[in-house]
Amino acid sequence: MKLLPNHLADHLTITTIVKSRFEVKRNNNFLTALAKARPSEQNPPTGG
């Protein structure tokens, strides 16, 4: 297996980090939207 040149490997690493951060942000937005759509599941009524 041939190793990539350093600058190319760095670029791939940066791209992966940025992509994963974007995915996390998008997933958080999705979870927030779900929580707003179904607040009863996030905050069950007390004494129920």
Tab-separated table of C-alpha atoms in Angstrom:
chain	number	residue	atom	x	y	z
A	1	MET	CA	0.000	0.000	0.000
A	2	LYS	CA	1.434	3.315	-1.105
A	3	LEU	CA	1.402	6.185	1.373
A	4	LEU	CA	0.004	9.505	0.267
A	5	PRO	CA	2.171	12.624	0.086
A	6	ASN	CA	1.971	14.643	3.298
A	7	HIS	CA	0.099	17.617	1.894
A	8	LEU	CA	-2.491	15.338	0.297
A	9	ALA	CA	-2.932	13.374	3.520
A	10	ASP	CA	-3.309	16.646	5.449
A	11	HIS	CA	-5.925	17.834	2.997
A	12	LEU	CA	-7.861	14.581	3.364
A	13	THR	CA	-7.666	14.830	7.154
A	14	ILE	CA	-8.941	18.413	7.127
A	15	THR	CA	-11.731	17.476	4.729
A	16	THR	CA	-12.738	14.558	6.945
A	17	ILE	CA	-12.750	16.741	10.071
A	18	VAL	CA	-14.832	19.430	8.381
A	19	LYS	CA	-17.256	16.834	7.015
A	20	SER	CA	-17.649	15.131	10.382
A	21	ARG	CA	-18.238	18.482	12.104
A	22	PHE	CA	-20.846	19.346	9.504
A	23	GLU	CA	-22.519	15.958	9.988
A	24	VAL	CA	-22.606	16.451	13.765
A	25	LYS	CA	-24.104	19.908	13.358
A	26	ARG	CA	-26.718	18.619	10.935
A	27	ASN	CA	-27.580	15.724	13.261
A	28	ASN	CA	-27.933	18.145	16.173
A	29	ASN	CA	-30.290	20.298	14.104
A	30	PHE	CA	-32.266	17.185	13.233
A	31	LEU	CA	-32.482	16.119	16.884
A	32	THR	CA	-33.497	19.636	17.921
A	33	ALA	CA	-36.254	19.627	15.307
A	34	LEU	CA	-37.435	16.242	16.578
A	35	ALA	CA	-37.425	17.477	20.169
A	36	LYS	CA	-39.518	20.486	19.187
A	37	ALA	CA	-41.909	18.327	17.203
A	38	ARG	CA	-42.351	15.851	20.071
A	39	PRO	CA	-41.755	17.678	23.360
A	40	SER	CA	-43.757	15.111	25.332
A	41	GLU	CA	-41.076	12.486	24.767
A	42	GLN	CA	-38.273	14.826	25.776
A	43	ASN	CA	-40.112	16.175	28.848
A	44	PRO	CA	-42.452	13.533	30.231
A	45	PRO	CA	-45.140	14.956	32.536
A	46	THR	CA	-44.264	14.653	36.218
A	47	GLY	CA	-46.266	12.176	38.226
A	48	GLY	CA	-47.266	10.308	35.110
